[in-house]
Structures are given as C-alpha cells and as structure tokens.
mmCIF file of C-alpha atoms and ligand atoms in Angstrom:
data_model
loop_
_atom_site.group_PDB
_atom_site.id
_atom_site.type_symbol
_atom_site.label_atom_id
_atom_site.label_comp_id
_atom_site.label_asym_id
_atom_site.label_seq_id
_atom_site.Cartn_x
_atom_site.Cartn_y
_atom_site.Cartn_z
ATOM 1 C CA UNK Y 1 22.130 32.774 -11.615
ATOM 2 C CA UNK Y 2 20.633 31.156 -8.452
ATOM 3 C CA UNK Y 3 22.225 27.577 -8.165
ATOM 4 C CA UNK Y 4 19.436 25.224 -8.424
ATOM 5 C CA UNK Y 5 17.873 23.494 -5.187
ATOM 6 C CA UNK Y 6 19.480 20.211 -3.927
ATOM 7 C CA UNK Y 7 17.439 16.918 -3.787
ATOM 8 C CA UNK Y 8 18.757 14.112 -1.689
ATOM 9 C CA UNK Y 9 17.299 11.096 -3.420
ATOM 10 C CA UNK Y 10 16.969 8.184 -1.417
ATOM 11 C CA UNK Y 11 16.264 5.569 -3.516
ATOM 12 C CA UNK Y 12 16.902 4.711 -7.084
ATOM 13 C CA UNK Y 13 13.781 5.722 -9.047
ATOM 14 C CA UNK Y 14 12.775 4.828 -12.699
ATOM 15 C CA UNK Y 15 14.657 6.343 -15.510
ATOM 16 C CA UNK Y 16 12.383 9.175 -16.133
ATOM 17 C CA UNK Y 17 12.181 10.277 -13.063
ATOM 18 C CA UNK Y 18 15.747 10.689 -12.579
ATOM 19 C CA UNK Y 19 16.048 12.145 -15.558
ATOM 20 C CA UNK Y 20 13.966 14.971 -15.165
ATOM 21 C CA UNK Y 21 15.052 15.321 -11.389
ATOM 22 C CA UNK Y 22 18.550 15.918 -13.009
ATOM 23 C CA UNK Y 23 17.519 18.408 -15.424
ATOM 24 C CA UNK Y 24 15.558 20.361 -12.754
ATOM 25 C CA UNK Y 25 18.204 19.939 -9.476
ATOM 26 C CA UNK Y 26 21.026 19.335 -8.061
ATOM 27 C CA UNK Y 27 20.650 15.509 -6.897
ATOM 28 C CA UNK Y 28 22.434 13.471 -4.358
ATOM 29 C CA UNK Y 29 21.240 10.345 -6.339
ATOM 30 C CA UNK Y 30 21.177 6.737 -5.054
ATOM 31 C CA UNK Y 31 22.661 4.177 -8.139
ATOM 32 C CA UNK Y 32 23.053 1.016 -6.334
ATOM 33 C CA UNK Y 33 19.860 1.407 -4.376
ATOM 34 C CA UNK Y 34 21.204 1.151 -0.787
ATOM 35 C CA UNK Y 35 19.011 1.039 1.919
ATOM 36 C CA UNK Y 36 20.415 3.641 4.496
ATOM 37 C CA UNK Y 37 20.462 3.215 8.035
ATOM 38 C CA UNK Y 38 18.940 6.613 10.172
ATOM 39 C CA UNK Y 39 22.539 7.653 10.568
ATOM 40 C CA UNK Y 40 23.100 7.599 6.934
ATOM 41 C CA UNK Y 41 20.053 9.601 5.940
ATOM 42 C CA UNK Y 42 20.534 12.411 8.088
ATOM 43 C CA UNK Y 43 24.341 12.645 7.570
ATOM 44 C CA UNK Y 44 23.140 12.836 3.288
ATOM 45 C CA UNK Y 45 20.315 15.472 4.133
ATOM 46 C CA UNK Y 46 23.701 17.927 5.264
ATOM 47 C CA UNK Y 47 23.473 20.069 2.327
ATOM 48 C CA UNK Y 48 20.301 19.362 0.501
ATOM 49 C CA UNK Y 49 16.826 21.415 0.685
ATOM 50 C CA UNK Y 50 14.806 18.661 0.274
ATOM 51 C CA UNK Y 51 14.587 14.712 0.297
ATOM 52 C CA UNK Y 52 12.947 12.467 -1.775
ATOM 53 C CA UNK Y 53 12.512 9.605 -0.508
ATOM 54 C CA UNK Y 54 10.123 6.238 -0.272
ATOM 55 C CA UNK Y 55 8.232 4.409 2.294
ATOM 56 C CA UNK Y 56 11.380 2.267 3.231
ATOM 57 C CA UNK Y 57 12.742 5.502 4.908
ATOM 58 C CA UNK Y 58 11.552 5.677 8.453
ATOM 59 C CA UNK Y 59 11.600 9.055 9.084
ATOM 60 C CA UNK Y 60 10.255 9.017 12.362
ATOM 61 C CA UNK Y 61 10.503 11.388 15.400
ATOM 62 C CA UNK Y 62 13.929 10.930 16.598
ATOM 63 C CA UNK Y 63 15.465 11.361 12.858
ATOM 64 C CA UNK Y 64 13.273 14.279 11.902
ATOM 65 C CA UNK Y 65 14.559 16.385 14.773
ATOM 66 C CA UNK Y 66 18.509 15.289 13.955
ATOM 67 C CA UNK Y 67 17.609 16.543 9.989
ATOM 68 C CA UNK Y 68 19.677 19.748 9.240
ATOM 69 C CA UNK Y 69 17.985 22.912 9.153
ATOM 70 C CA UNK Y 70 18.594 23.370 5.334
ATOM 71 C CA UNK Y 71 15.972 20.253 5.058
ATOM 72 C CA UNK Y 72 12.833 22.288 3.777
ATOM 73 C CA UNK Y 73 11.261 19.420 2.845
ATOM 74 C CA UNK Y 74 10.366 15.814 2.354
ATOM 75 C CA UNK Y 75 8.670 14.761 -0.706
ATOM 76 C CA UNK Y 76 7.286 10.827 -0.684
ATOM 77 C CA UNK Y 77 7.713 8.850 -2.967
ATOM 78 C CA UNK Y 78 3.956 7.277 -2.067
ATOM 79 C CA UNK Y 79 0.834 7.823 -1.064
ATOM 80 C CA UNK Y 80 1.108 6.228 2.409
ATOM 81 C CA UNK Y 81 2.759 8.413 5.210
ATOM 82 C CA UNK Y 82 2.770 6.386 8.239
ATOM 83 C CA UNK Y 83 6.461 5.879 7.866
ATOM 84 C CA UNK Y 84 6.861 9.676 8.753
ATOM 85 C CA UNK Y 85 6.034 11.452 11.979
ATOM 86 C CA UNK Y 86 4.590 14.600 10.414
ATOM 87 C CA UNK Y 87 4.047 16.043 13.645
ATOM 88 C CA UNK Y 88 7.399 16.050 13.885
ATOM 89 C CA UNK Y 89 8.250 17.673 10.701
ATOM 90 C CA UNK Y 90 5.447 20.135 11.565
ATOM 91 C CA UNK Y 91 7.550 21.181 14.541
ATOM 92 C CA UNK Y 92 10.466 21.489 12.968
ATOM 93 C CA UNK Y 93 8.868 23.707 10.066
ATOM 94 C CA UNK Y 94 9.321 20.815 7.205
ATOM 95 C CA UNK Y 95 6.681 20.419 4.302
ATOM 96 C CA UNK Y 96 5.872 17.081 3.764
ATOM 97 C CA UNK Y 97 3.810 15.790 0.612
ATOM 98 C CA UNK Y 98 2.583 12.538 -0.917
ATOM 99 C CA UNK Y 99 1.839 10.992 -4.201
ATOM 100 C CA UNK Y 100 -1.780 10.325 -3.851
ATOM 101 C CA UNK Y 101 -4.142 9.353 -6.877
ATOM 102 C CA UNK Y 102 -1.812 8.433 -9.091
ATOM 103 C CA UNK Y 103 -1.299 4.779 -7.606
ATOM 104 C CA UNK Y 104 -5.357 3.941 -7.463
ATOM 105 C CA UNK Y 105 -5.353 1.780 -10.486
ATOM 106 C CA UNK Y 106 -2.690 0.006 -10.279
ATOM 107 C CA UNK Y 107 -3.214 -1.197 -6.204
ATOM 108 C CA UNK Y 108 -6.903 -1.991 -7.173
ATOM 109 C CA UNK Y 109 -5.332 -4.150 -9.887
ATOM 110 C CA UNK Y 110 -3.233 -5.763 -6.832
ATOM 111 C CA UNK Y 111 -6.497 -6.420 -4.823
ATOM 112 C CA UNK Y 112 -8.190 -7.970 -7.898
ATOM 113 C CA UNK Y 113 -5.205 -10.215 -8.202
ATOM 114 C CA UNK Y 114 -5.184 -10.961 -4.832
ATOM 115 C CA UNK Y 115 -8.972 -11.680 -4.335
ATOM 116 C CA UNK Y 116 -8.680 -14.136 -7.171
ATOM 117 C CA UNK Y 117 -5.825 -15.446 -6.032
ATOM 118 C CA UNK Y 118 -7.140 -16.314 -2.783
ATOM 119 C CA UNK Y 119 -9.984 -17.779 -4.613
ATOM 120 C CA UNK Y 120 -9.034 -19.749 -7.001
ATOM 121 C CA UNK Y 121 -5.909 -21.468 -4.949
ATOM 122 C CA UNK Y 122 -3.590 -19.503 -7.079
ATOM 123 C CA UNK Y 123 -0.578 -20.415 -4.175
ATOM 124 C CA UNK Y 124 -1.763 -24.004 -4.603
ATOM 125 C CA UNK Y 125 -2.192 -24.502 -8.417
ATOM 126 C CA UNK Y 126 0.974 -22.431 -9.362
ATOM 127 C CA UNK Y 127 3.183 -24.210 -6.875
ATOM 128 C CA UNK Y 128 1.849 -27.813 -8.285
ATOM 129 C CA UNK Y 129 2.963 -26.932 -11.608
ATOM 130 C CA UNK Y 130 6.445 -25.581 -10.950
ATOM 131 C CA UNK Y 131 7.012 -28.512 -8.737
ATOM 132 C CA UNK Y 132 6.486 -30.905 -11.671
ATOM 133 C CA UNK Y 133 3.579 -32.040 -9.051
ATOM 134 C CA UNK Y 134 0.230 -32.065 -11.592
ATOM 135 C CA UNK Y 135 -0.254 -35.435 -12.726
ATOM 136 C CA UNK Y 136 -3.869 -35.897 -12.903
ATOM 137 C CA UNK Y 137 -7.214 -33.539 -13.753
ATOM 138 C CA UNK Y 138 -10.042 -34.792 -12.500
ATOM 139 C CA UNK Y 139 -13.783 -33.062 -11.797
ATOM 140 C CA UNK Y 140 -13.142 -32.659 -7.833
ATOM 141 C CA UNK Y 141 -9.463 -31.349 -8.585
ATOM 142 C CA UNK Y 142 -8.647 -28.405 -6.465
ATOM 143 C CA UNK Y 143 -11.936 -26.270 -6.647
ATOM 144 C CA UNK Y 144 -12.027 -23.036 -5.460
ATOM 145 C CA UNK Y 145 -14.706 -20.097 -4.795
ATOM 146 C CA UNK Y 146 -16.389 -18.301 -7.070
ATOM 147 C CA UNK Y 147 -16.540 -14.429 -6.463
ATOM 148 C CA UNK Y 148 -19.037 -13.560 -9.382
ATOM 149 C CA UNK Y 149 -22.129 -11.968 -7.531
ATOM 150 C CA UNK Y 150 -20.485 -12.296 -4.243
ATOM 151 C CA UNK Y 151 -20.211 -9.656 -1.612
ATOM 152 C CA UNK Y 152 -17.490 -7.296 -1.522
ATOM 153 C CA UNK Y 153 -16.788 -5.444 1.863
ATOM 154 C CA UNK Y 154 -14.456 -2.703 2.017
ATOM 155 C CA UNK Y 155 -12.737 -1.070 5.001
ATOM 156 C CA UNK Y 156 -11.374 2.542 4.133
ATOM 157 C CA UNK Y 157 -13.181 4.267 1.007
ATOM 158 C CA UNK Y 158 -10.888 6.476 0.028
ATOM 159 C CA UNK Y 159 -9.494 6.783 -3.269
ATOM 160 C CA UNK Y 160 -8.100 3.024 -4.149
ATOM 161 C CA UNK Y 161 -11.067 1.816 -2.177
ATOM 162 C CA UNK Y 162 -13.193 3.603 -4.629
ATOM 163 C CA UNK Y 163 -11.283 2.111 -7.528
ATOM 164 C CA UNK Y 164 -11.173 -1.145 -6.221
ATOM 165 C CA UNK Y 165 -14.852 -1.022 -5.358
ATOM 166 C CA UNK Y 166 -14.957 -0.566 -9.872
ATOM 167 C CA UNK Y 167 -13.160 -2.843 -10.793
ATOM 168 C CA UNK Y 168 -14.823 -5.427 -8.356
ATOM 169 C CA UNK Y 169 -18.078 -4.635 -10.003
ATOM 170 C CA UNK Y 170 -16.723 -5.746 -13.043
ATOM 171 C CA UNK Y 171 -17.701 -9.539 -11.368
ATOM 172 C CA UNK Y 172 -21.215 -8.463 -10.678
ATOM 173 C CA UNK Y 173 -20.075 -8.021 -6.514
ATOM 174 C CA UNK Y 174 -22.214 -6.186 -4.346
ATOM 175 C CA UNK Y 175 -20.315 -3.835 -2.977
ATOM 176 C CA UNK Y 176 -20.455 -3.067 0.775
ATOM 177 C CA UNK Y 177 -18.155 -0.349 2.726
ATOM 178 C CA UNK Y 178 -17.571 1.047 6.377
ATOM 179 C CA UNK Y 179 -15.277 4.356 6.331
ATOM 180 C CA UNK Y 180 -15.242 7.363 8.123
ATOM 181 C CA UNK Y 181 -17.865 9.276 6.653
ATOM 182 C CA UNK Y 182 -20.528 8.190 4.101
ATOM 183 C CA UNK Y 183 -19.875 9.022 0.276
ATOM 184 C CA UNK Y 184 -21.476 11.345 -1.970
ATOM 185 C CA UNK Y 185 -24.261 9.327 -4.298
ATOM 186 C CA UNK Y 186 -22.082 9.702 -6.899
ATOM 187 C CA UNK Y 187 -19.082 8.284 -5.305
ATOM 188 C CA UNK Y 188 -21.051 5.385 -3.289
ATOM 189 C CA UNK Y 189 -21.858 4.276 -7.267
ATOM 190 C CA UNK Y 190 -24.839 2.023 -5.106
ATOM 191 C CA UNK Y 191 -22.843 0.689 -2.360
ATOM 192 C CA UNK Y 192 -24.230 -0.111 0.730
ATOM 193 C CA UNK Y 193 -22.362 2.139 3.696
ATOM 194 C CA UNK Y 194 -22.347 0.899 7.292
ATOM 195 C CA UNK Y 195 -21.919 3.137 9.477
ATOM 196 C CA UNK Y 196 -20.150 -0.380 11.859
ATOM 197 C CA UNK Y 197 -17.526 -2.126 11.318
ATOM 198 C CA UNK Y 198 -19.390 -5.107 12.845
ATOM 199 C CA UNK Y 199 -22.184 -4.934 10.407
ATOM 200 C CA UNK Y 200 -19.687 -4.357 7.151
ATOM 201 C CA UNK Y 201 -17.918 -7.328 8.641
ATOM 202 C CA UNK Y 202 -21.110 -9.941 8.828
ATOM 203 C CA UNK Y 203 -21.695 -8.986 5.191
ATOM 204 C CA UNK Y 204 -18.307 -9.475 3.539
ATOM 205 C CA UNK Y 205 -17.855 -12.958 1.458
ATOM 206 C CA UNK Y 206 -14.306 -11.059 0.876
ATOM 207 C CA UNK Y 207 -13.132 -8.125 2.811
ATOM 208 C CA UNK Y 208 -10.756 -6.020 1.198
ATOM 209 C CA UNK Y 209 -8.214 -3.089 3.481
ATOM 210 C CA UNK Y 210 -8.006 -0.350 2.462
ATOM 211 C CA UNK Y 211 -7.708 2.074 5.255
ATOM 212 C CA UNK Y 212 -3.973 3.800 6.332
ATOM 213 C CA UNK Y 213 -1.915 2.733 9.055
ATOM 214 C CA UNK Y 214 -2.586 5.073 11.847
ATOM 215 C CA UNK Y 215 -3.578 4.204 15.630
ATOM 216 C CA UNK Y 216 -6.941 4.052 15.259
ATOM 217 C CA UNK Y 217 -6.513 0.859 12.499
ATOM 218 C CA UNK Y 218 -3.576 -0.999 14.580
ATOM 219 C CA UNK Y 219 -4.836 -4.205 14.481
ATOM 220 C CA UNK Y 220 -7.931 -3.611 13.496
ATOM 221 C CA UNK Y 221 -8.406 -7.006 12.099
ATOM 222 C CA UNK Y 222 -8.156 -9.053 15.320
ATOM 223 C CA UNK Y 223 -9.996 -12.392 16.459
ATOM 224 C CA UNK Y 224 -12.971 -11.068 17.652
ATOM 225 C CA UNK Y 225 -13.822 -9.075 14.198
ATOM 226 C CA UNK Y 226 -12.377 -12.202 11.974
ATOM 227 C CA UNK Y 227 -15.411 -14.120 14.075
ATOM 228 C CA UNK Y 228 -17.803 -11.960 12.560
ATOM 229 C CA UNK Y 229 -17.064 -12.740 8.795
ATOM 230 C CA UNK Y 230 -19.006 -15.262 7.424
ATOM 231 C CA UNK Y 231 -17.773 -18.508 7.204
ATOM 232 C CA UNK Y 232 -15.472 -19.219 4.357
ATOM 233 C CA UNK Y 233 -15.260 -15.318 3.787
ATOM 234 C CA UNK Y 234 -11.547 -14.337 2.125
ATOM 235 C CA UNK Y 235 -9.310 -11.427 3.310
ATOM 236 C CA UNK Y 236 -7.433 -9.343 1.116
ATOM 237 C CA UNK Y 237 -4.886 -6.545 2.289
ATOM 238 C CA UNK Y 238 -3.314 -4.275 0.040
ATOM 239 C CA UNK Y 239 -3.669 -1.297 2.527
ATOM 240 C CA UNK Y 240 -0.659 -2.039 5.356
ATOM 241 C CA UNK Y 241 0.486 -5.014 7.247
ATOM 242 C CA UNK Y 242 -0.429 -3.519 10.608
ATOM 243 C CA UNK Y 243 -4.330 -3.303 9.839
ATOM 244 C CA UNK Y 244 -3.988 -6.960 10.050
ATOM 245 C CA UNK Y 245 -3.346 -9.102 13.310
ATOM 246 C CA UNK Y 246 -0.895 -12.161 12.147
ATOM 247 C CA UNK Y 247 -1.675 -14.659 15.398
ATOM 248 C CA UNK Y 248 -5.564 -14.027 14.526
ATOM 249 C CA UNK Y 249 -5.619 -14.196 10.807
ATOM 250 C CA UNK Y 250 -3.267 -17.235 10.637
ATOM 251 C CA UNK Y 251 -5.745 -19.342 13.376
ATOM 252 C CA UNK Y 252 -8.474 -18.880 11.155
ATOM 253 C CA UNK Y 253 -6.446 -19.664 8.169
ATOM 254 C CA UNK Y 254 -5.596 -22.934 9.900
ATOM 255 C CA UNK Y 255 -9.200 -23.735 10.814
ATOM 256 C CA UNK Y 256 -11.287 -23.192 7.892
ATOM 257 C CA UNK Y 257 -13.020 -20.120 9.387
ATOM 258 C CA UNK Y 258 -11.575 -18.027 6.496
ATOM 259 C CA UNK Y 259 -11.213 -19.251 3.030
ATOM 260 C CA UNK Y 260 -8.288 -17.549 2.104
ATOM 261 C CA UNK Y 261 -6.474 -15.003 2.126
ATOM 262 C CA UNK Y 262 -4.587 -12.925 -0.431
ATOM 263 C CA UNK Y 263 -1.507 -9.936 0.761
ATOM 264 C CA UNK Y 264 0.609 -7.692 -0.489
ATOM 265 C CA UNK Y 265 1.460 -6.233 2.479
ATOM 266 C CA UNK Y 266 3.043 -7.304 5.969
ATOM 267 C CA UNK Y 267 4.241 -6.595 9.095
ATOM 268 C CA UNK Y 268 8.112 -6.889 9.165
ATOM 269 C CA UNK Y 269 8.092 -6.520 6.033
ATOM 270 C CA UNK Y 270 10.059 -7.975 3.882
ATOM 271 C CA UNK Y 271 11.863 -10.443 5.742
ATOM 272 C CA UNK Y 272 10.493 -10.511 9.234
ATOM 273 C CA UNK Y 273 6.949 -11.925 8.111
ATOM 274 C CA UNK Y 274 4.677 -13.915 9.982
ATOM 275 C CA UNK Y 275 6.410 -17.333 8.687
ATOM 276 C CA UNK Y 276 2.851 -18.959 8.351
ATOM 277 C CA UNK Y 277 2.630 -16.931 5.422
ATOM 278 C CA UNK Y 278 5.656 -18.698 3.730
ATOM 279 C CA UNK Y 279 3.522 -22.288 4.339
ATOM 280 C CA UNK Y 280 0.077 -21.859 4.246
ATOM 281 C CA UNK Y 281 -1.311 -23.697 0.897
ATOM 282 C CA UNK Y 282 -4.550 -21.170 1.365
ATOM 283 C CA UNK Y 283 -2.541 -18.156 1.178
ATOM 284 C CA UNK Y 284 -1.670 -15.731 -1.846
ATOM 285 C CA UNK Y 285 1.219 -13.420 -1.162
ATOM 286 C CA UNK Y 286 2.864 -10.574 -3.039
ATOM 287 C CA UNK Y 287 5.808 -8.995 -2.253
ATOM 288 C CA UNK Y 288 4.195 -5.309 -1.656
ATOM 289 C CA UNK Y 289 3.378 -4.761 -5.336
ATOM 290 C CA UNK Y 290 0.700 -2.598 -4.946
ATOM 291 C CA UNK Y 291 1.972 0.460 -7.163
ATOM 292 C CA UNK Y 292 4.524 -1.550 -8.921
ATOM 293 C CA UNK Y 293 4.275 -0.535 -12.785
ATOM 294 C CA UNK Y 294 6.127 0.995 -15.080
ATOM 295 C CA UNK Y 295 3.279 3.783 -15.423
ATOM 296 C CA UNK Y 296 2.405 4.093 -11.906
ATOM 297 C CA UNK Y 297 5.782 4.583 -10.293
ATOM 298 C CA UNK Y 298 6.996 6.706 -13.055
ATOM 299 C CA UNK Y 299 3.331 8.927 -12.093
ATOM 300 C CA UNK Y 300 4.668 8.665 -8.747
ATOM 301 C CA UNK Y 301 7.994 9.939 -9.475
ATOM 302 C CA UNK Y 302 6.531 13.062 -11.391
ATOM 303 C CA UNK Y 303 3.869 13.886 -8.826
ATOM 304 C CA UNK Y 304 6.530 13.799 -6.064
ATOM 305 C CA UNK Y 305 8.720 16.046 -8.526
ATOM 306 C CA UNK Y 306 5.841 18.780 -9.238
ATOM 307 C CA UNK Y 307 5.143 18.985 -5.650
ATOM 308 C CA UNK Y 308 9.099 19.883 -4.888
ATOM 309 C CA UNK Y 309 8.606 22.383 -8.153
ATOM 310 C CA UNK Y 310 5.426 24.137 -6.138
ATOM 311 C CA UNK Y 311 7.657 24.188 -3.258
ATOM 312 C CA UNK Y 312 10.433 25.684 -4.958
ATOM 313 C CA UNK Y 313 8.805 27.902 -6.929
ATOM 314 C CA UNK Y 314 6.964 29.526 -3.510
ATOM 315 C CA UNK Y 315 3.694 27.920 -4.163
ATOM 316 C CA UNK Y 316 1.299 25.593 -2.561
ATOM 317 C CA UNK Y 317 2.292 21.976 -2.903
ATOM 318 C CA UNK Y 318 -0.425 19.943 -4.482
ATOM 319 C CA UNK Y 319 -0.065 17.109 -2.170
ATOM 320 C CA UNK Y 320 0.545 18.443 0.916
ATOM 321 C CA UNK Y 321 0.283 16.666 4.164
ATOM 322 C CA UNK Y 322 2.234 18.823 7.285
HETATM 323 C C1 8YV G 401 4.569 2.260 -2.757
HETATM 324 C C2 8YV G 401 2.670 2.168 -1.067
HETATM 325 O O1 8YV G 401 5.132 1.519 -3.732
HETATM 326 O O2 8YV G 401 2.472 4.396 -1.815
HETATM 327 C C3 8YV G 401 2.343 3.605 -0.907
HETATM 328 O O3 8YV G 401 1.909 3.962 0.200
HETATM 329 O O4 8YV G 401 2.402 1.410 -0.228
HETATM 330 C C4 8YV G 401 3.372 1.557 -2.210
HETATM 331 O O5 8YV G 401 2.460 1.166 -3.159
HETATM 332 C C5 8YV G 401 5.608 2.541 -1.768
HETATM 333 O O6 8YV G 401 5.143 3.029 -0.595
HETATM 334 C C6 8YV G 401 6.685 3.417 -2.374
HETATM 335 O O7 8YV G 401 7.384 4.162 -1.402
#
C-alpha cells in the first residue's frame, strides 16, 4: 500500500484538527507550538509533500525558492495570504490554498466588538474597574457614542465585509461601502456603493477595514484620508495592520479628530506595536482575535485539511490561490 502523504505542520492546531490530520497523514506535528525561524521551516519541509502552516509563517520569496522539491504544497491555515509570495510558489510549481468563508462570522463578531468598544470607552471603563479606580457614578460619567442609526462605511466588501455589513444592521446602521467592483442587489442588501474612497470616507461615522494587505492598500489609511472622516468618526480594523498608517491614526487619536478607535490587528505585530496603542485611553485593542473560536479555527483546520485531500487525491483544491 502507498505510504500516506507527509504534512509538515507548523503550528499546533486544535484537537480535532490534529486528530483527523493524524488519521489521514503522516505529520511532522508541532506540540509545544514553536515559532520557527526561515531556517527551521525549510530544513522541516525536507521530506514532507506539503505544509500546513498559519499566517505567522512568512513564507516569502527567498524561503519559497530554498523549499525542497518534494514541497507540493502549502495549505494556510487562514484566509489571508499576504504572508506568502504566491508568485513565488507559482514559479516553483507549488499549490497554495486558503481557508476562506469559514472565518466570516466570527471576524464580523471581532468588528462588532471592536466598534462598540471604541464607542462605549470599553479600554477606559474596563481598566477603571480592574484598577479598583470607580468610585463614583454620576450622569456626565464617562459617556460615549451611540452607533444605533449611525453610518457604517466599509472598505473591502468581500466576504467578512458582507457579514459585518449584517450584523451592523442589526443597530439600524446605514451601511455604506467602496470596493473594487459594485455588488450584486442581492449582496449590496441596500448599501450605498461609492465608487471613491473619498466619498465612502466623508460618509463614515465608523469606518470599518476590511480589504487584504496587498500594495495597492499599504497605507491606505494615511492623514490625508483620516481628514476626510467626519469629525468624531471611529476606526475599526480587523482586516491587517498595514491598511492602517500608525503616525496618522495616532495624531488624530491625540487630537479629537477621531473618536476612537478599535484593532485587532497591527503592524509588528505582536510585540513591535505602535506603543501609543498600549496608552491611549480612546483606544480598544485585541490581540488579533479575529477568527479565534473554538468553531471557527477548528472550520479552519478542516477546510485547510479537505483542500490537501483534493490535492492528494488529484483533484482541484477548493480554495485555491497559485
Ligand atoms: C487567522 C487571519 O487567525 O485568516 C486570517 O487571515 O487573519 C486570522 O484570523 C490567522 O491568520 C491564522 O493563521
């Protein structure tokens, strides 16, 4: 009998995944969860046919082209992609899938969190309490903003967009979008689409991200756009750390030109973050929890396991991305 396929997995991954993983393949598993360096991961991929692996691998250029040939391919563990240079992989003949669909609900539950968060001085009122610092209630005492009937703006309608646009509805928001291409009717559920960024922007009490990192959103939330949001407006960013620039988004933090802000995601992530974010009272953070529940990640797990079955099995992965 054929010996079955070899998975290098890179990370520890929840109980059921593994479990089925182990039943399926041969695994090169990861029990204490070490984060390997680029040496590491390509020494591990010498004898497996495919990795499995998360968005803390950087499999970028440089690494792709030192991967073994016996590497056919590299299933994420995640729905984002940007730390993989699939033209890379592409060169080198590797198929590389995601995990997308399966993590919608659970990141739009994220962005809710964060948006009220944000709002309602959740930083503020939560640190008070731990810190044995609430002594007094009083009808001025630490108001925040309601977002019942507010605007919602949302940059990048794809699939968590879409869900996050529901769920948002569920305070009465008006929802407002700019993404590539305008939705079906049936998908825009009544948003309003604008076609610019500039005119999405000028309508968006809170903006929500929710576009992938790739060049053309580097940044994209600089100065000159955070001008354009109404005063008072609040920024949420569940998407990726780099849509956001720090310098810009901390100034208006500091001057009252933004509300709040409420983020799950960072540049430098984890530990090299902007360290405004560690002090600002007006800020809500999260420690990338986007697609962390017991449900999602074991989806996540599965998803990434039936696309390395399609692969296996000769067929067409569902999820393919290069
Ligand atoms: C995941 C994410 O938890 O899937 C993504 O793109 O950002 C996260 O929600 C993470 O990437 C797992 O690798």
């Amino acid at each position: 009998m054929r010996n079955k396929p070899s998975i290098f997995v890179t990370r520890k991954l929840p109980e059921a995944v593994e479990t089925r993983l182990a039943g399926d393949y041969q695994c090169d598993f990861n029990p204490d969860d070490r984060l390997y360096t680029g040496d590491e991961l390509v020494q591990r991929a010498d004898k497996c046919d495919a990795i499995l692996c998360c968005h803390t691998e950087k499999f970028n250029k440089e690494i792709i082209s030192r991967l073994p040939k016996n590497v056919r391919a590299i299933a994420n563990f995640s729905v984002g992609i940007d730390h993989c240079d699939l033209q890379a992989a592409i060169a080198k003949g590797i198929v590389v899938t995601n995990t997308p669909d399966v993590l919608s609900d659970a990141t739009a539950e994220i962005a809710m969190l964060c948006m009220l968060g944000a709002a309602r001085r959740g930083n503020e009122g939560f640190s008070m309490v731990r810190a044995d610092r609430w002594h007094d209630w009083s009808p001025t005492f630490m108001l925040g903003k309601q977002i019942t009937g507010k605007r919602f703006g949302i940059i990048g309608m794809g699939r968590v967009g879409q869900v996050t646009a529901k769920r948002a509805r569920g305070f009465d928001m008006q929802i407002h979008y700019h993404n590539r291409s305008r939705l079906d009717p049936e998908m825009e559920q009544g948003a309003t689409y604008h076609q610019q960024l500039d005119s999405l922007l000028a309508v968006s009490d809170v903006l929500s991200l929710h576009c992938p990192n790739n060049p053309d959103s580097v940044g994209l939330l600089n100065a000159d756009r955070i001008a354009k949001l109404p005063d008072g407006a609040i920024v949420v960013n569940t998407a990726r750390g780099t849509v956001v620039d720090d310098d810009a988004l901390v100034a208006a933090l500091k001057s009252g030109k933004l509300w709040a802000a409420g983020i799950d995601v960072f540049n430098g992530e984890p530990s090299e973050i902007h360290p405004a974010y560690r002090e600002l009272g007006n800020v809500f953070v999260l420690p990338h929890l986007g697609s962390a529940t017991v449900e999602t990640r074991d989806a996540m797990g599965f998803r990434a396991l039936d696309n390395l079955d399609a692969i296996f099995a000769g067929r067409e992965p569902l999820d393919r991305v290069a």
